[in-house]
CSV table of C-alpha atoms in Angstrom, one decimal:
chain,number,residue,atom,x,y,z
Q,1,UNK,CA,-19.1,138.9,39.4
Q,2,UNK,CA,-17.2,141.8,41.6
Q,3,UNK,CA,-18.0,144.8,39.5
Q,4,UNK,CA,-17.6,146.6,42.6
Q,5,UNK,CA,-13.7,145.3,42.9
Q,6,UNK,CA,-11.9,148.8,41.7
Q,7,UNK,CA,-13.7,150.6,44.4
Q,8,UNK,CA,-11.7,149.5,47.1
Q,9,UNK,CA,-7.7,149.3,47.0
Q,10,UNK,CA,-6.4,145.9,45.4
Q,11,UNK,CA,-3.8,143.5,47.2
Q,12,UNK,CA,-2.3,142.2,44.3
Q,13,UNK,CA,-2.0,142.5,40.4
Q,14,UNK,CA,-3.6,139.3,40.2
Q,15,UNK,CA,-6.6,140.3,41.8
Q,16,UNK,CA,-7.8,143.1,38.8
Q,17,UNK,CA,-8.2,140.2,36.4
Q,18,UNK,CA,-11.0,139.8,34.9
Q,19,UNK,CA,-14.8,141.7,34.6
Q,20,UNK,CA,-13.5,143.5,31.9
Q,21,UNK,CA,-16.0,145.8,29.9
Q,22,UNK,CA,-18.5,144.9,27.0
Q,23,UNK,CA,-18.9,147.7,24.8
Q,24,UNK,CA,-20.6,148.3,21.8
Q,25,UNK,CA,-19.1,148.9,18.5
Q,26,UNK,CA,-21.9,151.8,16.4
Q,27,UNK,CA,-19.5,152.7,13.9
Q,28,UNK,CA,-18.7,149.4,12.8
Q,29,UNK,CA,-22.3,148.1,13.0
Q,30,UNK,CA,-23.8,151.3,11.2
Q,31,UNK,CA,-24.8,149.5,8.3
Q,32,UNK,CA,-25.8,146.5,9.8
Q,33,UNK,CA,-29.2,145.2,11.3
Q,34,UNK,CA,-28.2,143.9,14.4
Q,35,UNK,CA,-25.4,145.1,17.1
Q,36,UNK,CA,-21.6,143.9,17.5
Q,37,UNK,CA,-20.1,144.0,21.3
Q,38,UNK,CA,-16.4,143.2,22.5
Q,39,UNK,CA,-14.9,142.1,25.6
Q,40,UNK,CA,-12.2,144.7,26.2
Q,41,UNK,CA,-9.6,142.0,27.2
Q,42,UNK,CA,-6.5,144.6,26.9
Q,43,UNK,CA,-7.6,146.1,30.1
Q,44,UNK,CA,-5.9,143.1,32.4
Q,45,UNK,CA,-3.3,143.5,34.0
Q,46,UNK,CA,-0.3,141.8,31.0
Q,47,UNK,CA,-2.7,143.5,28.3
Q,48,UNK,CA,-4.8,140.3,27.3
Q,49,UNK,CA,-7.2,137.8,27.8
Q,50,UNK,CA,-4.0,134.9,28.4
Q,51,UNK,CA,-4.1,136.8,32.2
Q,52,UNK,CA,-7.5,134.9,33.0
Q,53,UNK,CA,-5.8,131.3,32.1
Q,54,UNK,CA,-2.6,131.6,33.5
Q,55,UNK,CA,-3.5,133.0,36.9
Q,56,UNK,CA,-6.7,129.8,36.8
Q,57,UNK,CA,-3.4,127.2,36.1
Q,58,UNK,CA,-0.7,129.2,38.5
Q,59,UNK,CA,-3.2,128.8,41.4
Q,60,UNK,CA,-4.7,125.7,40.7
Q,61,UNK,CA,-1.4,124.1,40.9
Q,62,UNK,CA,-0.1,125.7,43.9
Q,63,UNK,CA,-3.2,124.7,45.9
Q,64,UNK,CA,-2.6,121.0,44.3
Q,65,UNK,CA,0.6,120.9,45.4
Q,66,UNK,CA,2.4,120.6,41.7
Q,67,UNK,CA,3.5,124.0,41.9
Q,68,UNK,CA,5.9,125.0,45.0
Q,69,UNK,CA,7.9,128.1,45.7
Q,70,UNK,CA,11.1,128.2,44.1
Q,71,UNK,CA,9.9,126.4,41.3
Q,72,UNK,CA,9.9,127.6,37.3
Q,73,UNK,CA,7.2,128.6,35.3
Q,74,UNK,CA,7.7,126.7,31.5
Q,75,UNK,CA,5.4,127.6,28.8
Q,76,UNK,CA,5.7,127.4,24.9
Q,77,UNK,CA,3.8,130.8,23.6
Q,78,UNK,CA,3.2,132.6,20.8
Q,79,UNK,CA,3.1,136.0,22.6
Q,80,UNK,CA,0.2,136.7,24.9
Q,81,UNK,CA,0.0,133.3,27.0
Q,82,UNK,CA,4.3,134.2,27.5
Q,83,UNK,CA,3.4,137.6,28.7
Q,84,UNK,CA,0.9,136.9,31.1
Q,85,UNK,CA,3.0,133.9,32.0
Q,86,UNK,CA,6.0,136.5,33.6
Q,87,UNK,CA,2.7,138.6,35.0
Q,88,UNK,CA,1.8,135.8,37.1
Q,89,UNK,CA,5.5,134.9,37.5
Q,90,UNK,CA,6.5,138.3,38.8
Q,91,UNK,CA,4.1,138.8,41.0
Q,92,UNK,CA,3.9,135.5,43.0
Q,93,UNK,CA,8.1,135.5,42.8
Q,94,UNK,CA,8.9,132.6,40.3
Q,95,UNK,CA,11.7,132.1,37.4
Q,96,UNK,CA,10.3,132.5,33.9
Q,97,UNK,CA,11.6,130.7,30.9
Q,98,UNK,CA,9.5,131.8,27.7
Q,99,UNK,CA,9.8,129.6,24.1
Q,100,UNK,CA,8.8,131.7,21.3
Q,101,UNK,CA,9.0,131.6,17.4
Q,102,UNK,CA,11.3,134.0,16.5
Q,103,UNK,CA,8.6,135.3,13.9
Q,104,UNK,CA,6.9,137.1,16.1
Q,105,UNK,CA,6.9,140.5,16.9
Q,106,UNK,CA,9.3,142.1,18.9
Q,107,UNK,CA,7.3,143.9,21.2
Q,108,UNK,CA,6.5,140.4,22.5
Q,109,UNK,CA,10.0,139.5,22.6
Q,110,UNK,CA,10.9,143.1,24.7
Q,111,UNK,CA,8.0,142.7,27.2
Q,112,UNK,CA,8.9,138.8,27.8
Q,113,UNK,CA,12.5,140.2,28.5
Q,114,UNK,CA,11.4,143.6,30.6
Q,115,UNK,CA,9.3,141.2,32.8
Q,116,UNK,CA,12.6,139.8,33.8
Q,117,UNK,CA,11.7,136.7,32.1
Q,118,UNK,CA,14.2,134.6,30.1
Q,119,UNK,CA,12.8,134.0,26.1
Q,120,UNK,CA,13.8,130.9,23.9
Q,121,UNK,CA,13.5,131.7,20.2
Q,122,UNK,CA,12.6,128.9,17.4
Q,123,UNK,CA,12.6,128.6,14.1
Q,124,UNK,CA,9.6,130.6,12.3
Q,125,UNK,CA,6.3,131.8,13.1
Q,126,UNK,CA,3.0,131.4,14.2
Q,127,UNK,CA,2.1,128.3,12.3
Q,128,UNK,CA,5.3,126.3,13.7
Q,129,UNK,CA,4.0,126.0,17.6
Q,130,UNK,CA,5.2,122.2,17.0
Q,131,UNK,CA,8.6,123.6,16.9
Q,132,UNK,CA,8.0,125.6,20.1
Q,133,UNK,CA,6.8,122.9,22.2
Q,134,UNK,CA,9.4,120.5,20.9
Q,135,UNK,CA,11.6,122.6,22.3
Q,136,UNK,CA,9.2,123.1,25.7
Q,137,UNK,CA,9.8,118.9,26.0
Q,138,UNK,CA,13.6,119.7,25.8
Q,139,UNK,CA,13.7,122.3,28.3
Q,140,UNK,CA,11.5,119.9,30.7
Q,141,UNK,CA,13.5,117.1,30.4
Q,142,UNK,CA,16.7,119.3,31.2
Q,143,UNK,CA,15.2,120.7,34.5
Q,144,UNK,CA,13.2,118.2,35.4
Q,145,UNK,CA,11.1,118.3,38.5
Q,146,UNK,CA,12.5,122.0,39.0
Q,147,UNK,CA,9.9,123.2,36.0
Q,148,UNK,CA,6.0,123.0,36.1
Q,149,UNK,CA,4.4,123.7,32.4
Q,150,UNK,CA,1.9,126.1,31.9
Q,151,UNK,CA,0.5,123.7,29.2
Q,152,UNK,CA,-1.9,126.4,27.6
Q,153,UNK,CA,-2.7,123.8,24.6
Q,154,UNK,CA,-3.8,120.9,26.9
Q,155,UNK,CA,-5.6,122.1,30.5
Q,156,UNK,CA,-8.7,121.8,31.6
Q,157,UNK,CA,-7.9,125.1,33.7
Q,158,UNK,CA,-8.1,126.7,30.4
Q,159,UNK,CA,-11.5,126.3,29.5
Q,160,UNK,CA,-12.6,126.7,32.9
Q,161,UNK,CA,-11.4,130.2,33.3
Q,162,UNK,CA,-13.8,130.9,30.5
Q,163,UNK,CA,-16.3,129.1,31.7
Q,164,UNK,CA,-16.3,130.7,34.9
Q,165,UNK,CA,-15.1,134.1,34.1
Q,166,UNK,CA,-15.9,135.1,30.7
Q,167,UNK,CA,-19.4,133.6,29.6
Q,168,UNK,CA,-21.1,134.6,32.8
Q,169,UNK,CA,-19.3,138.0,32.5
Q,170,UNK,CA,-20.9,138.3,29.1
Q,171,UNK,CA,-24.4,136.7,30.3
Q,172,UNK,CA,-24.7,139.4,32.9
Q,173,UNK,CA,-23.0,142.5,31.0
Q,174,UNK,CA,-25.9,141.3,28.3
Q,175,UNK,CA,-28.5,140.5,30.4
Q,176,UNK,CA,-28.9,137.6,28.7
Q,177,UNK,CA,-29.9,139.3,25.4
Q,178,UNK,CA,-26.3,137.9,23.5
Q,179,UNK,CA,-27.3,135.7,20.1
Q,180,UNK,CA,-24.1,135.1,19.3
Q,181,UNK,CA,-20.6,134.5,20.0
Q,182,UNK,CA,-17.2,134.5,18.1
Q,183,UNK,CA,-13.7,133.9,18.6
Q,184,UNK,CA,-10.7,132.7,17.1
Q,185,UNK,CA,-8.8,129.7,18.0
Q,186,UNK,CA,-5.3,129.7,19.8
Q,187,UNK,CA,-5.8,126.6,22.1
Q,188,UNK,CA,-9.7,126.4,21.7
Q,189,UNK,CA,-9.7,127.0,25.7
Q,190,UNK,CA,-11.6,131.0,24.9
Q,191,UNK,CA,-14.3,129.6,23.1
Q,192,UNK,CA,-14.7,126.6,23.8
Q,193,UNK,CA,-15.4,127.5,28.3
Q,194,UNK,CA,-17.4,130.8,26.7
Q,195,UNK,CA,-19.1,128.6,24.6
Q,196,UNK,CA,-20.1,125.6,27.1
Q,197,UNK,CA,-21.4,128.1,29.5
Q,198,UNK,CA,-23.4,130.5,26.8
Q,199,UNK,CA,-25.1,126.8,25.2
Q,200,UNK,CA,-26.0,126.0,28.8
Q,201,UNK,CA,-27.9,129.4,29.2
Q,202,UNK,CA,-29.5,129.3,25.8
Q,203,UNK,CA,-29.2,126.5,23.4
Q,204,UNK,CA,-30.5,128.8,20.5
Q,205,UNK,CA,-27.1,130.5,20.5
Q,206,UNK,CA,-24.9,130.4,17.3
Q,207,UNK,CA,-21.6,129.4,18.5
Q,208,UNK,CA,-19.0,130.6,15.5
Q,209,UNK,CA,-15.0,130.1,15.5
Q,210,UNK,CA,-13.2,132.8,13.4
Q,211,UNK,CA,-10.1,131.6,11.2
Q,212,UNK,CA,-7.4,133.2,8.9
Q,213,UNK,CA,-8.6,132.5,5.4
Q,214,UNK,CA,-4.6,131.7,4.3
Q,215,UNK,CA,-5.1,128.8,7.2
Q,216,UNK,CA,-8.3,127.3,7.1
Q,217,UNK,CA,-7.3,124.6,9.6
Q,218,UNK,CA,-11.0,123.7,10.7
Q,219,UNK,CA,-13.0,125.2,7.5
Q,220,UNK,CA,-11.1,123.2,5.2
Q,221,UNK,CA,-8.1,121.0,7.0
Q,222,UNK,CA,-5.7,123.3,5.7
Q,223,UNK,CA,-2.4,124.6,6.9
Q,224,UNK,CA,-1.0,127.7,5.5
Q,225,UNK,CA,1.0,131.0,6.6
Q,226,UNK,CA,-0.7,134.0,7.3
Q,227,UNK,CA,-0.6,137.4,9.5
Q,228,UNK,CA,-2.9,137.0,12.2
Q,229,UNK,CA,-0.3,136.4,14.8
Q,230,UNK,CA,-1.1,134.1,17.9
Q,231,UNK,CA,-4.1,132.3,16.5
Q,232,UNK,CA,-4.4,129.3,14.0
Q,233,UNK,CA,-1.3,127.6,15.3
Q,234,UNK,CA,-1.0,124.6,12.8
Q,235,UNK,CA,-2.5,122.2,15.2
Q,236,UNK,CA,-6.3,121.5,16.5
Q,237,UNK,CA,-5.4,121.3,20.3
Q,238,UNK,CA,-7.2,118.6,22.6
Q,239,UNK,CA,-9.3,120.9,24.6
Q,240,UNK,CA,-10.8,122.6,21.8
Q,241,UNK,CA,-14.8,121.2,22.1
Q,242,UNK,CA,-16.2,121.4,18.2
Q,243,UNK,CA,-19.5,120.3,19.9
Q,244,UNK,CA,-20.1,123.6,20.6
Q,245,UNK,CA,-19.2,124.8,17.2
Q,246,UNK,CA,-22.2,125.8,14.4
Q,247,UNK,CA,-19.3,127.1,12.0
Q,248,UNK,CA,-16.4,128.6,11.1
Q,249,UNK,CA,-15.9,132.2,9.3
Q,250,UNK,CA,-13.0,133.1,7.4
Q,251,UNK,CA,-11.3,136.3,7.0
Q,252,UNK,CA,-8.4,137.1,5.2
Q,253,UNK,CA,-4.8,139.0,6.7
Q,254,UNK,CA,-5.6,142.0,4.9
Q,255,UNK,CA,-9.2,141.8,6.3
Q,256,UNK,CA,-8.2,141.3,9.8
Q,257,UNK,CA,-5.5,144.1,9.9
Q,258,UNK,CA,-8.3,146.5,7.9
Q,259,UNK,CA,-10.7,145.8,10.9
Q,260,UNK,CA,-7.9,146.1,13.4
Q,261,UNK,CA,-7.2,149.8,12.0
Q,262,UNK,CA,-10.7,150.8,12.0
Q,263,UNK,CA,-11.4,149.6,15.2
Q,264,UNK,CA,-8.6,151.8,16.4
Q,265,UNK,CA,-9.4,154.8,13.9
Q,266,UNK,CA,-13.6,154.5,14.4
Q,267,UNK,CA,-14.0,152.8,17.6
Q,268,UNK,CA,-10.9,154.5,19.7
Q,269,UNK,CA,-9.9,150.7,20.6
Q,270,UNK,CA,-6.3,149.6,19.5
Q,271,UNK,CA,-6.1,146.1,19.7
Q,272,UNK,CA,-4.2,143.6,17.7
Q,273,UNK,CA,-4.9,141.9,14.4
Q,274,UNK,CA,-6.7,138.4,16.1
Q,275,UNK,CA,-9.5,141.2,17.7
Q,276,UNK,CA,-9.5,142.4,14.1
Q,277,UNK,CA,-10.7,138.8,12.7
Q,278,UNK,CA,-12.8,138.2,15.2
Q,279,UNK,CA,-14.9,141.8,14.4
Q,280,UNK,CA,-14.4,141.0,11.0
Q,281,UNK,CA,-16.4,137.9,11.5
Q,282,UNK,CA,-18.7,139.3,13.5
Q,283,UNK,CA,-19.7,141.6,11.0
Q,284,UNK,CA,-19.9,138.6,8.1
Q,285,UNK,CA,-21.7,136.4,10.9
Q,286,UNK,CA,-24.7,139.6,11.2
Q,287,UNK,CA,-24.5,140.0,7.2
Q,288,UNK,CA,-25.6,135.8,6.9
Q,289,UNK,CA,-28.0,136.1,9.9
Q,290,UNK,CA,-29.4,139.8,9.9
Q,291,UNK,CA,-32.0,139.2,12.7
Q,292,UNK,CA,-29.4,138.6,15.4
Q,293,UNK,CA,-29.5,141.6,17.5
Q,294,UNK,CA,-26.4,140.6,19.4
Q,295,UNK,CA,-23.4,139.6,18.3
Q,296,UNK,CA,-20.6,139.4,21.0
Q,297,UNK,CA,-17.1,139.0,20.4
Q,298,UNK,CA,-13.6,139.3,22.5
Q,299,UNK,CA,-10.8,142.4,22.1
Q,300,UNK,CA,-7.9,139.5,22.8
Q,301,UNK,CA,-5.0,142.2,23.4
Q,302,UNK,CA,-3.2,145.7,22.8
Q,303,UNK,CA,-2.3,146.9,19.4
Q,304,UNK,CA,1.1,148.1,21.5
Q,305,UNK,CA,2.0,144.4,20.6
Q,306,UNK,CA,1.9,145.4,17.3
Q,307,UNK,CA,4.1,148.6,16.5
Q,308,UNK,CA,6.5,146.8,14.2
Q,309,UNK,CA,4.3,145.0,12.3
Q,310,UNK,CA,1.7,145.3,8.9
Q,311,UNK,CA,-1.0,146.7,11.1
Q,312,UNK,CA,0.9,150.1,12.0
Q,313,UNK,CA,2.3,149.6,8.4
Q,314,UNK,CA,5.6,147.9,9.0
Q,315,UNK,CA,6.8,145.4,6.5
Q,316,UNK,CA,9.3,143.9,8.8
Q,317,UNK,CA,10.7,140.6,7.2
Q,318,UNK,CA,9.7,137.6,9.3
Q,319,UNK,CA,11.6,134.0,9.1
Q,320,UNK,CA,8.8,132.1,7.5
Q,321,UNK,CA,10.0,128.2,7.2
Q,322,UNK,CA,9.9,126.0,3.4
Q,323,UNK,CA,8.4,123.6,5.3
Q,324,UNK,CA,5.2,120.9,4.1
Q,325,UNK,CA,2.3,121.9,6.7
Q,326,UNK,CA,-0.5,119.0,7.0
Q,327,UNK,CA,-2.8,117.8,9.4
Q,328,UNK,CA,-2.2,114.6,11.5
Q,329,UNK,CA,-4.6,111.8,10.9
Q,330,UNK,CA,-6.3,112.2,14.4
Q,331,UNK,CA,-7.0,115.9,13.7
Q,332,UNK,CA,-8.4,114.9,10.4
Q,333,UNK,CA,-10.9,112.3,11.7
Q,334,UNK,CA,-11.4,114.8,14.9
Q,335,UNK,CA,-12.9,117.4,11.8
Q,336,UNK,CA,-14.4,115.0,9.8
Q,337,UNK,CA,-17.0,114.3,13.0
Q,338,UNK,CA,-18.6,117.6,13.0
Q,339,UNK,CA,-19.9,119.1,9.7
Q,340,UNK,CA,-19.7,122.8,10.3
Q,341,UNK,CA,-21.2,125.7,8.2
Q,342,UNK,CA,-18.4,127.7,6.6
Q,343,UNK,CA,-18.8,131.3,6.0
Q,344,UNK,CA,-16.5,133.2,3.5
């Protein structure tokens, strides 16, 4: 790890993701046995941890070959992948298209645009990515060879910049003394690279995936709307590793946005709602297994993203679909292989 990086002057945006800080949360941990730490993923450069992935793809591809100058960046998003999308974008000098649900909030839909980016809206919210990537198959088709797809919910690059970024960032800021590690699931690709590489260093680990109560897509194979936007998509995607799993904790809206507020209010870090389930479920994870003295868990992004929404106490109306939401056979046989320990 380059801890020493911000001592010397940078030659690119690109090059200050990454080795962000672990700090310890007292407040929120007073009443509890063992200690909570977050990764402070806000600090890169777009605001959250999405800039680790997309800059692993962008460059990946470009040394392949897949990716050439004058090409355009494609990705399907449900904020924070988009944003550091046009990050990336901007700074190595390629077109951006961005397909969002239109559900989601509009600071994500202003800092898509003010990156110079252009935004595709769907139908409804964060539980309709299927819609979003439909249209992601259109817009390929259309373009062609002209586009190269991010792909967030399908590559391997994805895991890896967890596995080679984040776990050993937390194995050193730790000093190997983490017990524990949560995260929610987007595409699976945060914990499931953190994961790998934390089991590898100590198999006594717990490993623990936090979920929105409302959607209890791995808990229970249920689908269902909540307000923990960019996580719990309504899908299980491919390169989440259950292996790796011991169990899933769920957390409610209002608990996550609570968290959020007292993160912000206690702590002095504003972050959005998915940072607020995962500390949420940290502190439910130390309550079921007081002798774990270190619970580590990820700030995903800023609470900036988050102005107009229920966590700064904005009841904006969002264009939730009447829609049936189920799992697809595979997914269902992909949960019913691993029996995981639910926490409530």
């Amino acid at each position: 790890m380059d801890w020493n990086r911000n001592a010397r002057m940078l030659n690119s945006v690109l090059e200050a993701v990454g080795n962000t800080p672990l700090i310890l949360l007292p407040k929120i941990a007073a009443d509890l046995k063992g200690k909570i730490a977050v990764k402070l993923e806000y600090v890169n450069p777009s605001g959250s941890l999405k800039d680790r992935v997309v800059k692993e793809i962008v460059e990946r591809a470009e040394k392949r070959g897949d990716l050439k100058p004058g090409m355009i960046l494609l990705e399907g998003t449900t904020g924070n992948t988009g944003i550091a999308t046009c990050m990336v974008g901007a700074s190595k000098g390629y077109r951006v298209i961005i397909v969002m649900p239109e559900g989601m909030s509009d600071e994500r839909k202003k800092t898509i645009r003010a990156y110079g980016a252009d935004l595709v809206l769907t139908p409804g919210a964060e539980t309709d990515v299927d819609l979003v990537l439909e249209e992601v198959a259109r817009i390929k088709a259309h373009y062609g060879a002209q586009v190269f797809e991010i792909g967030q919910f399908i590559r391997q690059e994805n895991l890896d910049a967890h596995y080679t970024g984040t776990g050993p960032e937390i194995w050193e800021q730790s000093s190997g003394q983490v017990d524990a590690f949560i995260m929610c699931q987007g595409t699976g690709g945060t914990f499931t690279g953190t994961a790998k590489f934390l089991k590898e260093k100590n198999p006594k680990i717990k490993l623990f995936i936090s979920e929105p109560a409302e959607s209890p897509i791995l808990a229970k194979g249920k689908i269902g709307q909540h307000q923990v936007q960019g996580i719990a998509d309504g899908l299980i995607p491919e390169i989440l590793d259950l292996q790796y799993a011991d169990g899933v904790i769920l957390v409610s809206s209002a608990e996550c946005i609570a968290t959020a507020r007292q993160l912000a209010q206690q702590e002095g870090i504003f972050c959005g709602v998915s940072s607020g389930a995962n500390v949420a479920a940290a502190r439910k994870l130390s309550q079921k297994y007081p002798d774990l003295r270190l619970i580590v868990t990820m700030v995903n992004d800023n609470g900036l993203r988050y102005l107009s929404t229920p966590l700064c106490g904005e009841s904006s109306q969002r264009t939730m679909l009447d829609r049936e939401y189920t799992l697809g056979e595979e997914d269902i046989s992909k949960l019913a292989a691993y029996k995981l320990e639910v926490i409530e």
